[in-house]
């Protein structure tokens, strides 16, 4: 292994020495391809995700233990729960050698009370006997925090240089769980216990237990096909079936066969573990009951006319007539949640004024909520107004985040209208959208289960029992069946999966979805006509971005605007930066107009970003400035962070960061052209006054989203997002010229093979003729 | 929704599902997949995988879901509008009634019933139902009531009124699930759930001035089912009463007057006709009390009628408000059957007469043969 590494280093050196010459050469895709010639192995040195591969500064890599460590007599994969308990109770930390803190012992006490602790020995027996283990534990059983620690005590990762990894579907979960476990092990976060999420890596050479998002482990697998840094991989929350988890399961299924020393634990919170077992060669199953109480379920006698109104009424009725305990209400989206929060608060005020009801705080919970506001859900409920008065309670209104993984104590009542927002992808029309649809039976049961965490609870379903039985599907579809797979296919190619047809996924996607993904990658020149990964494709897979965005970013140096496109890419990968509060739409739009660029929203966003950076560099209060201008400080700052990360990748990949001079009249034109280079598949042409029609496969009549700044000056626009509601909109649009389409994406806009949309074909033909005439004139001169 | 559904015009594009792309075998994606051994109609994924039988249909074709942009609850159907009802059906029914030999007055009454239903339906949909519970009678009115009852004299009625009543009954049957209570004088709101068939509770309720206890959802459910049962009982008891009172019904107009004066809290027409037929020649007060009792409890129907006088103060008033548009189609066949044998000849001649009359009516004929007026 040492030899291999040194050879890699030498290759790396070679490449380094050559790079100055490269920077002088013209910036073309061809150049990008050249740097890729060396294969992907040498890029490990460059890869920020694998930055501590060569870092051997600490003794851990040599297999040293602190003097007098309780782990001295442990034999790897032969330990018992008794031994481990004893080691945990020692005065000194077995991993660092430092004495344990007071806090450690108090936490240890609570840890011992977790349901999973009782089965530690049973777990170790099963773990040591089998390579793959399926573990089912309800949320709150302590599996996410405890199992990885049990594994660490058995695996002794510091002795053999190999880590234990635990994946989480959500970034927030990875961060918070890592913090908790670091406290439990009495170590500093980022040292023995670390986490790694997109755009943030908090690990070091000391790290023996690493929490990470499933997507990050997948990215690591791209460079290290055998995941050789790990001795045990724990896939947590596997029941959520995220795209990355599904791919990882398929990959690990193969890797475990090649690497008998690698152990795999699949953890799920629901009891459909049979599917996991069947998939992983009938792996043994271990079940830990959660600490749950009975939950009584109520249905409505007849369907609700309006589920939001019904939910509000139910919450108020619970507050007025039910005993102590918090309420959890599931709704679909941010807007609906905020709206309902307001309505319930008003009604509760009224209720409190009129009757002797206790106080109730209402807190929203959704993904894009700022963390400090998310934290509110963990606050204790308000005290009663007077001593001996009716107790106060808390009402949490949440999206389906609160369905699994998030553990909120004190919930006794759950109100479930039966809907959630779900991603759906239509490969025929190439539209991916978030739509409100009915949940599954499994989801409904999960939701009801939230009520029985602290004491017997009640779940009020705002639908009939008949609807539950007849209208709900059994299981929620895994993400892989609901997403655009372009990015996934690119990743699979990079992971070395050649045979996409027979790749052993738990739920293979629809063939049409796969076809569409291949096609898109082919048009983006990430795959060649034989379906092999091109250099551009290989480079694009280095970026944790959608292929279209990655291609746009990679080709931006050709247009002398990579700095700007880099900012724009970062802005497009965070949630909407413009705020448009319902009551202050007009003011918000006025403020947006300050940054307005007549050519479109992308350029307007860029103006905002530049202004934001200007404010920060002048040392002014960015938060205040954002508030004044109806901008999201959080999203702008996170865009800034994303930009820095992407910049690092660009630098390591040898992509130049250039800008056209701002005074040049082509400054904005170049940016628009670069946009076309990535988004040529998302173009709409004007049909009549306000109606545009998207081109090719999508072929639907759309309107520009009301938030756009673009006037009706352009017949051709590119858009970032296709919004599907009762009306169809395109959002974040910028005007372009049809010549660019023919010039930059001749394969996609091939007039000869154009089918359907005759008027578009004619228009393109006219443009092509014009271009030819102009070229002829130039040549003649 | 069929023909009666709201018309929703939508322009569909040519090939909105882009099946052309799906069928096209020359696309890059199909080419690659086929070259790797995929065939149309087959799953992707490992060959002969152990878990393959657990694959869902979504692995074969993309998931389709309906766009939802309203807040309609799960399982609820799109709100029915007024216009959903078949127009002209009532006129057609009039015509059929005439053909079946009903008199003009009966038809007129039916028409009134229908228009009342329609109005109530509209008000309820538009403004939402208000639920009330009876709070007993105003003390001063009791003597008036007694006076009126003495005046009432029984007179025989045509058999139509019986059939009419049973018709209204069938109407009522259909919407028993949601009942609305109204009292004319006093309006004390109380949840409808609080009344049960328990007679003890009934007495308690009498004493309660305002019962603000809104039961929890769970209770609501139970109560509703009880209520449903109770409604059925009620219906049965009324039926039997009709059979009883069929021979000596009071005159409708008279009884109606009486009803008004007695502040009986009834306001939908079906209920009126019901009370018409149900009125017997017995002592008015005791009869009324008995009827009320029956509504509560079937078993105590007759035996308690004497004691029940005290209970008069509590007014049980279960007036149904129409719920679905279907309620406006009563059972006609039912209405024409209970003809007395002795009156056969008479009714037959009337049939013939009315048929003749109907055929003379051009407008009616047009409707029968669905000829559009020019």
PDB file of N, CA, C and O in Angstrom, chain A residues 278-279 298 304-307 317 322 428-429 477 498 500-506 508 510-512 515-516 518-519 522 693 697 725-726 755, chain B residues 13 16-18 20-22 28 30 36 38 44-46 50-51 53 55 59-60 62-63 67-69 71-73 76 215-218:
ATOM      1  N   UNK A 278     -33.890  -9.671   2.621  1.00  0.00           N
ATOM      2  CA  UNK A 278     -33.926 -10.397   1.359  1.00  0.00           C
ATOM      3  C   UNK A 278     -32.836  -9.875   0.427  1.00  0.00           C
ATOM      4  O   UNK A 278     -32.157 -10.643  -0.254  1.00  0.00           O
ATOM      5  N   UNK A 279     -32.680  -8.567   0.446  1.00  0.00           N
ATOM      6  CA  UNK A 279     -31.721  -7.934  -0.467  1.00  0.00           C
ATOM      7  C   UNK A 279     -30.287  -8.296  -0.084  1.00  0.00           C
ATOM      8  O   UNK A 279     -29.469  -8.590  -0.955  1.00  0.00           O
ATOM      9  N   UNK A 298     -57.748   7.974  15.879  1.00  0.00           N
ATOM     10  CA  UNK A 298     -59.104   8.410  15.561  1.00  0.00           C
ATOM     11  C   UNK A 298     -59.164   8.813  14.093  1.00  0.00           C
ATOM     12  O   UNK A 298     -58.259   9.463  13.584  1.00  0.00           O
ATOM     13  N   UNK A 304     -62.821  15.307   5.113  1.00  0.00           N
ATOM     14  CA  UNK A 304     -62.783  16.737   5.410  1.00  0.00           C
ATOM     15  C   UNK A 304     -62.857  17.523   4.116  1.00  0.00           C
ATOM     16  O   UNK A 304     -62.233  17.170   3.128  1.00  0.00           O
ATOM     17  N   UNK A 305     -63.598  18.631   4.184  1.00  0.00           N
ATOM     18  CA  UNK A 305     -63.675  19.486   2.994  1.00  0.00           C
ATOM     19  C   UNK A 305     -62.369  20.238   2.812  1.00  0.00           C
ATOM     20  O   UNK A 305     -61.903  20.448   1.708  1.00  0.00           O
ATOM     21  N   UNK A 306     -61.803  20.671   3.921  1.00  0.00           N
ATOM     22  CA  UNK A 306     -60.596  21.485   3.858  1.00  0.00           C
ATOM     23  C   UNK A 306     -59.669  20.988   4.964  1.00  0.00           C
ATOM     24  O   UNK A 306     -59.953  21.162   6.145  1.00  0.00           O
ATOM     25  N   UNK A 307     -58.582  20.354   4.574  1.00  0.00           N
ATOM     26  CA  UNK A 307     -57.789  19.709   5.612  1.00  0.00           C
ATOM     27  C   UNK A 307     -57.045  20.707   6.498  1.00  0.00           C
ATOM     28  O   UNK A 307     -56.791  20.439   7.666  1.00  0.00           O
ATOM     29  N   UNK A 317     -59.395  22.215  19.394  1.00  0.00           N
ATOM     30  CA  UNK A 317     -60.236  21.357  20.217  1.00  0.00           C
ATOM     31  C   UNK A 317     -59.390  20.544  21.197  1.00  0.00           C
ATOM     32  O   UNK A 317     -59.750  20.390  22.357  1.00  0.00           O
ATOM     33  N   UNK A 322     -58.352  18.447  25.835  1.00  0.00           N
ATOM     34  CA  UNK A 322     -57.540  17.279  26.159  1.00  0.00           C
ATOM     35  C   UNK A 322     -56.528  17.609  27.256  1.00  0.00           C
ATOM     36  O   UNK A 322     -56.203  18.766  27.488  1.00  0.00           O
ATOM     37  N   UNK A 428     -40.660  11.685 -19.221  1.00  0.00           N
ATOM     38  CA  UNK A 428     -41.143  11.990 -20.573  1.00  0.00           C
ATOM     39  C   UNK A 428     -41.129  13.486 -20.812  1.00  0.00           C
ATOM     40  O   UNK A 428     -40.748  13.955 -21.871  1.00  0.00           O
ATOM     41  N   UNK A 429     -41.561  14.242 -19.813  1.00  0.00           N
ATOM     42  CA  UNK A 429     -41.594  15.690 -19.969  1.00  0.00           C
ATOM     43  C   UNK A 429     -40.376  16.362 -19.344  1.00  0.00           C
ATOM     44  O   UNK A 429     -40.228  17.570 -19.412  1.00  0.00           O
ATOM     45  N   UNK A 477     -42.682   5.638  -1.988  1.00  0.00           N
ATOM     46  CA  UNK A 477     -41.719   5.253  -3.018  1.00  0.00           C
ATOM     47  C   UNK A 477     -40.335   5.763  -2.657  1.00  0.00           C
ATOM     48  O   UNK A 477     -40.181   6.914  -2.253  1.00  0.00           O
ATOM     49  N   UNK A 498     -20.223  -0.069 -14.980  1.00  0.00           N
ATOM     50  CA  UNK A 498     -20.367   0.003 -16.431  1.00  0.00           C
ATOM     51  C   UNK A 498     -21.751  -0.441 -16.869  1.00  0.00           C
ATOM     52  O   UNK A 498     -22.397   0.176 -17.693  1.00  0.00           O
ATOM     53  N   UNK A 500     -25.185  -0.469 -16.440  1.00  0.00           N
ATOM     54  CA  UNK A 500     -26.258   0.218 -15.710  1.00  0.00           C
ATOM     55  C   UNK A 500     -27.522  -0.615 -15.657  1.00  0.00           C
ATOM     56  O   UNK A 500     -28.329  -0.493 -14.746  1.00  0.00           O
ATOM     57  N   UNK A 501     -27.688  -1.471 -16.653  1.00  0.00           N
ATOM     58  CA  UNK A 501     -28.922  -2.245 -16.726  1.00  0.00           C
ATOM     59  C   UNK A 501     -28.995  -3.263 -15.595  1.00  0.00           C
ATOM     60  O   UNK A 501     -30.041  -3.461 -14.995  1.00  0.00           O
ATOM     61  N   UNK A 502     -27.861  -3.894 -15.296  1.00  0.00           N
ATOM     62  CA  UNK A 502     -27.901  -4.954 -14.294  1.00  0.00           C
ATOM     63  C   UNK A 502     -27.311  -4.538 -12.952  1.00  0.00           C
ATOM     64  O   UNK A 502     -26.953  -5.384 -12.149  1.00  0.00           O
ATOM     65  N   UNK A 503     -27.185  -3.249 -12.739  1.00  0.00           N
ATOM     66  CA  UNK A 503     -26.712  -2.773 -11.446  1.00  0.00           C
ATOM     67  C   UNK A 503     -27.754  -3.152 -10.394  1.00  0.00           C
ATOM     68  O   UNK A 503     -28.939  -2.843 -10.529  1.00  0.00           O
ATOM     69  N   UNK A 504     -27.269  -3.813  -9.337  1.00  0.00           N
ATOM     70  CA  UNK A 504     -28.184  -4.486  -8.418  1.00  0.00           C
ATOM     71  C   UNK A 504     -28.788  -3.535  -7.384  1.00  0.00           C
ATOM     72  O   UNK A 504     -28.397  -3.513  -6.222  1.00  0.00           O
ATOM     73  N   UNK A 505     -29.752  -2.753  -7.816  1.00  0.00           N
ATOM     74  CA  UNK A 505     -30.409  -1.830  -6.896  1.00  0.00           C
ATOM     75  C   UNK A 505     -31.583  -2.524  -6.211  1.00  0.00           C
ATOM     76  O   UNK A 505     -32.173  -3.448  -6.749  1.00  0.00           O
ATOM     77  N   UNK A 506     -31.897  -2.044  -5.033  1.00  0.00           N
ATOM     78  CA  UNK A 506     -33.006  -2.638  -4.293  1.00  0.00           C
ATOM     79  C   UNK A 506     -34.321  -2.391  -5.028  1.00  0.00           C
ATOM     80  O   UNK A 506     -35.151  -3.272  -5.161  1.00  0.00           O
ATOM     81  N   UNK A 508     -34.982  -0.938  -8.664  1.00  0.00           N
ATOM     82  CA  UNK A 508     -34.432  -0.315  -9.869  1.00  0.00           C
ATOM     83  C   UNK A 508     -35.374   0.757 -10.407  1.00  0.00           C
ATOM     84  O   UNK A 508     -36.587   0.599 -10.328  1.00  0.00           O
ATOM     85  N   UNK A 510     -37.357   3.227 -13.132  1.00  0.00           N
ATOM     86  CA  UNK A 510     -38.041   2.931 -14.387  1.00  0.00           C
ATOM     87  C   UNK A 510     -37.059   3.093 -15.541  1.00  0.00           C
ATOM     88  O   UNK A 510     -36.260   4.021 -15.544  1.00  0.00           O
ATOM     89  N   UNK A 511     -37.109   2.207 -16.514  1.00  0.00           N
ATOM     90  CA  UNK A 511     -36.170   2.304 -17.638  1.00  0.00           C
ATOM     91  C   UNK A 511     -36.215   3.665 -18.325  1.00  0.00           C
ATOM     92  O   UNK A 511     -35.177   4.187 -18.721  1.00  0.00           O
ATOM     93  N   UNK A 512     -37.403   4.249 -18.407  1.00  0.00           N
ATOM     94  CA  UNK A 512     -37.506   5.546 -19.080  1.00  0.00           C
ATOM     95  C   UNK A 512     -36.683   6.610 -18.356  1.00  0.00           C
ATOM     96  O   UNK A 512     -36.066   7.468 -18.979  1.00  0.00           O
ATOM     97  N   UNK A 515     -33.128   6.076 -19.240  1.00  0.00           N
ATOM     98  CA  UNK A 515     -32.855   6.512 -20.614  1.00  0.00           C
ATOM     99  C   UNK A 515     -32.693   8.016 -20.685  1.00  0.00           C
ATOM    100  O   UNK A 515     -31.793   8.532 -21.323  1.00  0.00           O
ATOM    101  N   UNK A 516     -33.602   8.699 -20.015  1.00  0.00           N
ATOM    102  CA  UNK A 516     -33.567  10.146 -20.068  1.00  0.00           C
ATOM    103  C   UNK A 516     -32.279  10.683 -19.456  1.00  0.00           C
ATOM    104  O   UNK A 516     -31.668  11.607 -19.987  1.00  0.00           O
ATOM    105  N   UNK A 518     -29.390   9.182 -19.316  1.00  0.00           N
ATOM    106  CA  UNK A 518     -28.295   8.929 -20.251  1.00  0.00           C
ATOM    107  C   UNK A 518     -28.306   9.959 -21.371  1.00  0.00           C
ATOM    108  O   UNK A 518     -27.269  10.499 -21.762  1.00  0.00           O
ATOM    109  N   UNK A 519     -29.508  10.231 -21.864  1.00  0.00           N
ATOM    110  CA  UNK A 519     -29.640  11.183 -22.961  1.00  0.00           C
ATOM    111  C   UNK A 519     -29.158  12.568 -22.560  1.00  0.00           C
ATOM    112  O   UNK A 519     -28.422  13.216 -23.308  1.00  0.00           O
ATOM    113  N   UNK A 522     -25.540  12.699 -22.408  1.00  0.00           N
ATOM    114  CA  UNK A 522     -24.964  12.671 -23.758  1.00  0.00           C
ATOM    115  C   UNK A 522     -24.995  14.065 -24.381  1.00  0.00           C
ATOM    116  O   UNK A 522     -24.016  14.520 -24.980  1.00  0.00           O
ATOM    117  N   UNK A 693     -43.359  28.787 -24.739  1.00  0.00           N
ATOM    118  CA  UNK A 693     -43.473  27.344 -24.875  1.00  0.00           C
ATOM    119  C   UNK A 693     -42.085  26.744 -24.712  1.00  0.00           C
ATOM    120  O   UNK A 693     -41.137  27.164 -25.363  1.00  0.00           O
ATOM    121  N   UNK A 697     -38.799  18.092 -25.686  1.00  0.00           N
ATOM    122  CA  UNK A 697     -39.621  17.101 -25.006  1.00  0.00           C
ATOM    123  C   UNK A 697     -40.615  17.691 -24.022  1.00  0.00           C
ATOM    124  O   UNK A 697     -41.687  17.148 -23.815  1.00  0.00           O
ATOM    125  N   UNK A 725     -47.771  24.179 -10.972  1.00  0.00           N
ATOM    126  CA  UNK A 725     -48.920  24.357 -10.076  1.00  0.00           C
ATOM    127  C   UNK A 725     -50.137  24.267 -10.967  1.00  0.00           C
ATOM    128  O   UNK A 725     -50.093  23.589 -11.986  1.00  0.00           O
ATOM    129  N   UNK A 726     -51.235  24.917 -10.578  1.00  0.00           N
ATOM    130  CA  UNK A 726     -52.388  24.882 -11.473  1.00  0.00           C
ATOM    131  C   UNK A 726     -52.031  25.568 -12.791  1.00  0.00           C
ATOM    132  O   UNK A 726     -52.521  25.217 -13.845  1.00  0.00           O
ATOM    133  N   UNK A 755     -37.927  17.246 -34.689  1.00  0.00           N
ATOM    134  CA  UNK A 755     -39.277  16.710 -34.873  1.00  0.00           C
ATOM    135  C   UNK A 755     -40.263  17.528 -34.073  1.00  0.00           C
ATOM    136  O   UNK A 755     -39.958  17.977 -32.972  1.00  0.00           O
TER     137      UNK A 755
ATOM    138  N   UNK B  13     -52.409  19.586 -25.221  1.00  0.00           N
ATOM    139  CA  UNK B  13     -51.463  19.708 -26.316  1.00  0.00           C
ATOM    140  C   UNK B  13     -51.460  18.426 -27.132  1.00  0.00           C
ATOM    141  O   UNK B  13     -51.947  17.386 -26.687  1.00  0.00           O
ATOM    142  N   UNK B  16     -49.532  15.075 -25.144  1.00  0.00           N
ATOM    143  CA  UNK B  16     -49.116  15.701 -23.881  1.00  0.00           C
ATOM    144  C   UNK B  16     -48.209  14.809 -23.040  1.00  0.00           C
ATOM    145  O   UNK B  16     -47.480  15.291 -22.194  1.00  0.00           O
ATOM    146  N   UNK B  17     -48.273  13.520 -23.272  1.00  0.00           N
ATOM    147  CA  UNK B  17     -47.433  12.617 -22.478  1.00  0.00           C
ATOM    148  C   UNK B  17     -46.118  12.292 -23.161  1.00  0.00           C
ATOM    149  O   UNK B  17     -45.332  11.484 -22.667  1.00  0.00           O
ATOM    150  N   UNK B  18     -45.917  12.893 -24.294  1.00  0.00           N
ATOM    151  CA  UNK B  18     -44.692  12.665 -25.050  1.00  0.00           C
ATOM    152  C   UNK B  18     -44.438  11.175 -25.297  1.00  0.00           C
ATOM    153  O   UNK B  18     -43.356  10.657 -25.061  1.00  0.00           O
ATOM    154  N   UNK B  20     -44.291   9.861 -28.032  1.00  0.00           N
ATOM    155  CA  UNK B  20     -43.423   9.728 -29.201  1.00  0.00           C
ATOM    156  C   UNK B  20     -41.997   9.380 -28.758  1.00  0.00           C
ATOM    157  O   UNK B  20     -41.347   8.492 -29.308  1.00  0.00           O
ATOM    158  N   UNK B  21     -41.560  10.079 -27.705  1.00  0.00           N
ATOM    159  CA  UNK B  21     -40.210   9.826 -27.199  1.00  0.00           C
ATOM    160  C   UNK B  21     -40.103   8.409 -26.634  1.00  0.00           C
ATOM    161  O   UNK B  21     -39.124   7.700 -26.852  1.00  0.00           O
ATOM    162  N   UNK B  22     -41.145   8.001 -25.898  1.00  0.00           N
ATOM    163  CA  UNK B  22     -41.124   6.672 -25.295  1.00  0.00           C
ATOM    164  C   UNK B  22     -41.038   5.587 -26.357  1.00  0.00           C
ATOM    165  O   UNK B  22     -40.351   4.585 -26.196  1.00  0.00           O
ATOM    166  N   UNK B  28     -30.765   7.867 -27.777  1.00  0.00           N
ATOM    167  CA  UNK B  28     -29.475   7.465 -27.210  1.00  0.00           C
ATOM    168  C   UNK B  28     -29.673   6.546 -26.012  1.00  0.00           C
ATOM    169  O   UNK B  28     -29.026   5.506 -25.884  1.00  0.00           O
ATOM    170  N   UNK B  30     -32.203   4.577 -25.135  1.00  0.00           N
ATOM    171  CA  UNK B  30     -32.648   3.219 -25.482  1.00  0.00           C
ATOM    172  C   UNK B  30     -31.522   2.418 -26.100  1.00  0.00           C
ATOM    173  O   UNK B  30     -31.365   1.225 -25.822  1.00  0.00           O
ATOM    174  N   UNK B  36     -26.869  -3.051 -23.480  1.00  0.00           N
ATOM    175  CA  UNK B  36     -26.467  -3.730 -22.248  1.00  0.00           C
ATOM    176  C   UNK B  36     -27.442  -4.839 -21.871  1.00  0.00           C
ATOM    177  O   UNK B  36     -27.389  -5.377 -20.775  1.00  0.00           O
ATOM    178  N   UNK B  38     -30.976  -4.790 -22.078  1.00  0.00           N
ATOM    179  CA  UNK B  38     -32.333  -4.516 -21.592  1.00  0.00           C
ATOM    180  C   UNK B  38     -33.328  -4.715 -22.716  1.00  0.00           C
ATOM    181  O   UNK B  38     -33.034  -4.474 -23.879  1.00  0.00           O
ATOM    182  N   UNK B  44     -35.097  -3.011 -14.737  1.00  0.00           N
ATOM    183  CA  UNK B  44     -33.652  -2.894 -14.638  1.00  0.00           C
ATOM    184  C   UNK B  44     -33.242  -3.647 -13.383  1.00  0.00           C
ATOM    185  O   UNK B  44     -34.092  -4.146 -12.645  1.00  0.00           O
ATOM    186  N   UNK B  45     -31.968  -3.714 -13.118  1.00  0.00           N
ATOM    187  CA  UNK B  45     -31.506  -4.371 -11.892  1.00  0.00           C
ATOM    188  C   UNK B  45     -30.990  -5.767 -12.157  1.00  0.00           C
ATOM    189  O   UNK B  45     -31.106  -6.289 -13.264  1.00  0.00           O
ATOM    190  N   UNK B  46     -30.440  -6.350 -11.104  1.00  0.00           N
ATOM    191  CA  UNK B  46     -29.771  -7.641 -11.238  1.00  0.00           C
ATOM    192  C   UNK B  46     -30.728  -8.701 -11.769  1.00  0.00           C
ATOM    193  O   UNK B  46     -31.919  -8.678 -11.487  1.00  0.00           O
ATOM    194  N   UNK B  50     -33.056 -11.997  -5.711  1.00  0.00           N
ATOM    195  CA  UNK B  50     -33.961 -12.593  -4.732  1.00  0.00           C
ATOM    196  C   UNK B  50     -35.061 -11.628  -4.338  1.00  0.00           C
ATOM    197  O   UNK B  50     -36.158 -12.030  -3.980  1.00  0.00           O
ATOM    198  N   UNK B  51     -34.730 -10.352  -4.407  1.00  0.00           N
ATOM    199  CA  UNK B  51     -35.705  -9.365  -3.955  1.00  0.00           C
ATOM    200  C   UNK B  51     -36.573  -8.857  -5.096  1.00  0.00           C
ATOM    201  O   UNK B  51     -37.365  -7.960  -4.914  1.00  0.00           O
ATOM    202  N   UNK B  53     -39.085  -9.941  -6.579  1.00  0.00           N
ATOM    203  CA  UNK B  53     -40.541 -10.033  -6.464  1.00  0.00           C
ATOM    204  C   UNK B  53     -41.120  -8.921  -5.598  1.00  0.00           C
ATOM    205  O   UNK B  53     -42.323  -8.741  -5.568  1.00  0.00           O
ATOM    206  N   UNK B  55     -40.280  -5.814  -6.111  1.00  0.00           N
ATOM    207  CA  UNK B  55     -40.284  -4.583  -6.905  1.00  0.00           C
ATOM    208  C   UNK B  55     -41.708  -4.087  -7.094  1.00  0.00           C
ATOM    209  O   UNK B  55     -42.636  -4.869  -7.246  1.00  0.00           O
ATOM    210  N   UNK B  59     -41.041   0.623 -10.667  1.00  0.00           N
ATOM    211  CA  UNK B  59     -39.761   0.274 -11.256  1.00  0.00           C
ATOM    212  C   UNK B  59     -39.897  -0.001 -12.747  1.00  0.00           C
ATOM    213  O   UNK B  59     -38.910  -0.172 -13.447  1.00  0.00           O
ATOM    214  N   UNK B  60     -41.125  -0.074 -13.187  1.00  0.00           N
ATOM    215  CA  UNK B  60     -41.360  -0.396 -14.592  1.00  0.00           C
ATOM    216  C   UNK B  60     -41.709   0.856 -15.389  1.00  0.00           C
ATOM    217  O   UNK B  60     -41.226   1.057 -16.493  1.00  0.00           O
ATOM    218  N   UNK B  62     -42.664   5.243 -14.900  1.00  0.00           N
ATOM    219  CA  UNK B  62     -42.572   6.352 -13.944  1.00  0.00           C
ATOM    220  C   UNK B  62     -43.874   6.525 -13.156  1.00  0.00           C
ATOM    221  O   UNK B  62     -44.956   6.215 -13.650  1.00  0.00           O
ATOM    222  N   UNK B  63     -43.725   7.015 -11.929  1.00  0.00           N
ATOM    223  CA  UNK B  63     -44.887   7.235 -11.072  1.00  0.00           C
ATOM    224  C   UNK B  63     -45.704   8.387 -11.621  1.00  0.00           C
ATOM    225  O   UNK B  63     -45.166   9.397 -12.064  1.00  0.00           O
ATOM    226  N   UNK B  67     -52.128  16.273  -9.925  1.00  0.00           N
ATOM    227  CA  UNK B  67     -51.760  17.574  -9.376  1.00  0.00           C
ATOM    228  C   UNK B  67     -52.825  18.014  -8.385  1.00  0.00           C
ATOM    229  O   UNK B  67     -54.011  17.959  -8.665  1.00  0.00           O
ATOM    230  N   UNK B  68     -52.375  18.404  -7.218  1.00  0.00           N
ATOM    231  CA  UNK B  68     -53.335  18.854  -6.200  1.00  0.00           C
ATOM    232  C   UNK B  68     -52.983  20.275  -5.801  1.00  0.00           C
ATOM    233  O   UNK B  68     -51.905  20.523  -5.286  1.00  0.00           O
ATOM    234  N   UNK B  69     -53.868  21.201  -6.044  1.00  0.00           N
ATOM    235  CA  UNK B  69     -53.569  22.582  -5.633  1.00  0.00           C
ATOM    236  C   UNK B  69     -54.714  23.176  -4.838  1.00  0.00           C
ATOM    237  O   UNK B  69     -54.935  24.366  -4.842  1.00  0.00           O
ATOM    238  N   UNK B  71     -57.123  22.580  -0.942  1.00  0.00           N
ATOM    239  CA  UNK B  71     -56.951  22.036   0.406  1.00  0.00           C
ATOM    240  C   UNK B  71     -58.035  21.018   0.713  1.00  0.00           C
ATOM    241  O   UNK B  71     -58.418  20.832   1.854  1.00  0.00           O
ATOM    242  N   UNK B  72     -58.526  20.388  -0.308  1.00  0.00           N
ATOM    243  CA  UNK B  72     -59.527  19.346  -0.126  1.00  0.00           C
ATOM    244  C   UNK B  72     -58.916  18.204   0.673  1.00  0.00           C
ATOM    245  O   UNK B  72     -57.820  17.763   0.392  1.00  0.00           O
ATOM    246  N   UNK B  73     -59.661  17.741   1.673  1.00  0.00           N
ATOM    247  CA  UNK B  73     -59.125  16.675   2.519  1.00  0.00           C
ATOM    248  C   UNK B  73     -58.989  15.359   1.789  1.00  0.00           C
ATOM    249  O   UNK B  73     -59.539  15.171   0.702  1.00  0.00           O
ATOM    250  N   UNK B  76     -61.965  13.260   0.191  1.00  0.00           N
ATOM    251  CA  UNK B  76     -63.140  14.090  -0.060  1.00  0.00           C
ATOM    252  C   UNK B  76     -63.319  14.286  -1.555  1.00  0.00           C
ATOM    253  O   UNK B  76     -62.346  14.383  -2.294  1.00  0.00           O
ATOM    254  N   UNK B 215     -67.276  17.466  23.470  1.00  0.00           N
ATOM    255  CA  UNK B 215     -66.519  16.225  23.665  1.00  0.00           C
ATOM    256  C   UNK B 215     -65.348  16.128  22.690  1.00  0.00           C
ATOM    257  O   UNK B 215     -65.334  16.791  21.664  1.00  0.00           O
ATOM    258  N   UNK B 216     -64.435  15.302  23.075  1.00  0.00           N
ATOM    259  CA  UNK B 216     -63.260  15.124  22.225  1.00  0.00           C
ATOM    260  C   UNK B 216     -63.665  14.386  20.962  1.00  0.00           C
ATOM    261  O   UNK B 216     -64.752  13.846  20.858  1.00  0.00           O
ATOM    262  N   UNK B 217     -62.784  14.397  20.050  1.00  0.00           N
ATOM    263  CA  UNK B 217     -63.057  13.742  18.774  1.00  0.00           C
ATOM    264  C   UNK B 217     -63.497  12.311  18.939  1.00  0.00           C
ATOM    265  O   UNK B 217     -64.340  11.810  18.235  1.00  0.00           O
ATOM    266  N   UNK B 218     -62.830  11.672  19.864  1.00  0.00           N
ATOM    267  CA  UNK B 218     -63.139  10.269  20.055  1.00  0.00           C
ATOM    268  C   UNK B 218     -64.579  10.101  20.492  1.00  0.00           C
ATOM    269  O   UNK B 218     -65.310   9.270  19.951  1.00  0.00           O
TER     270      UNK B 218
END
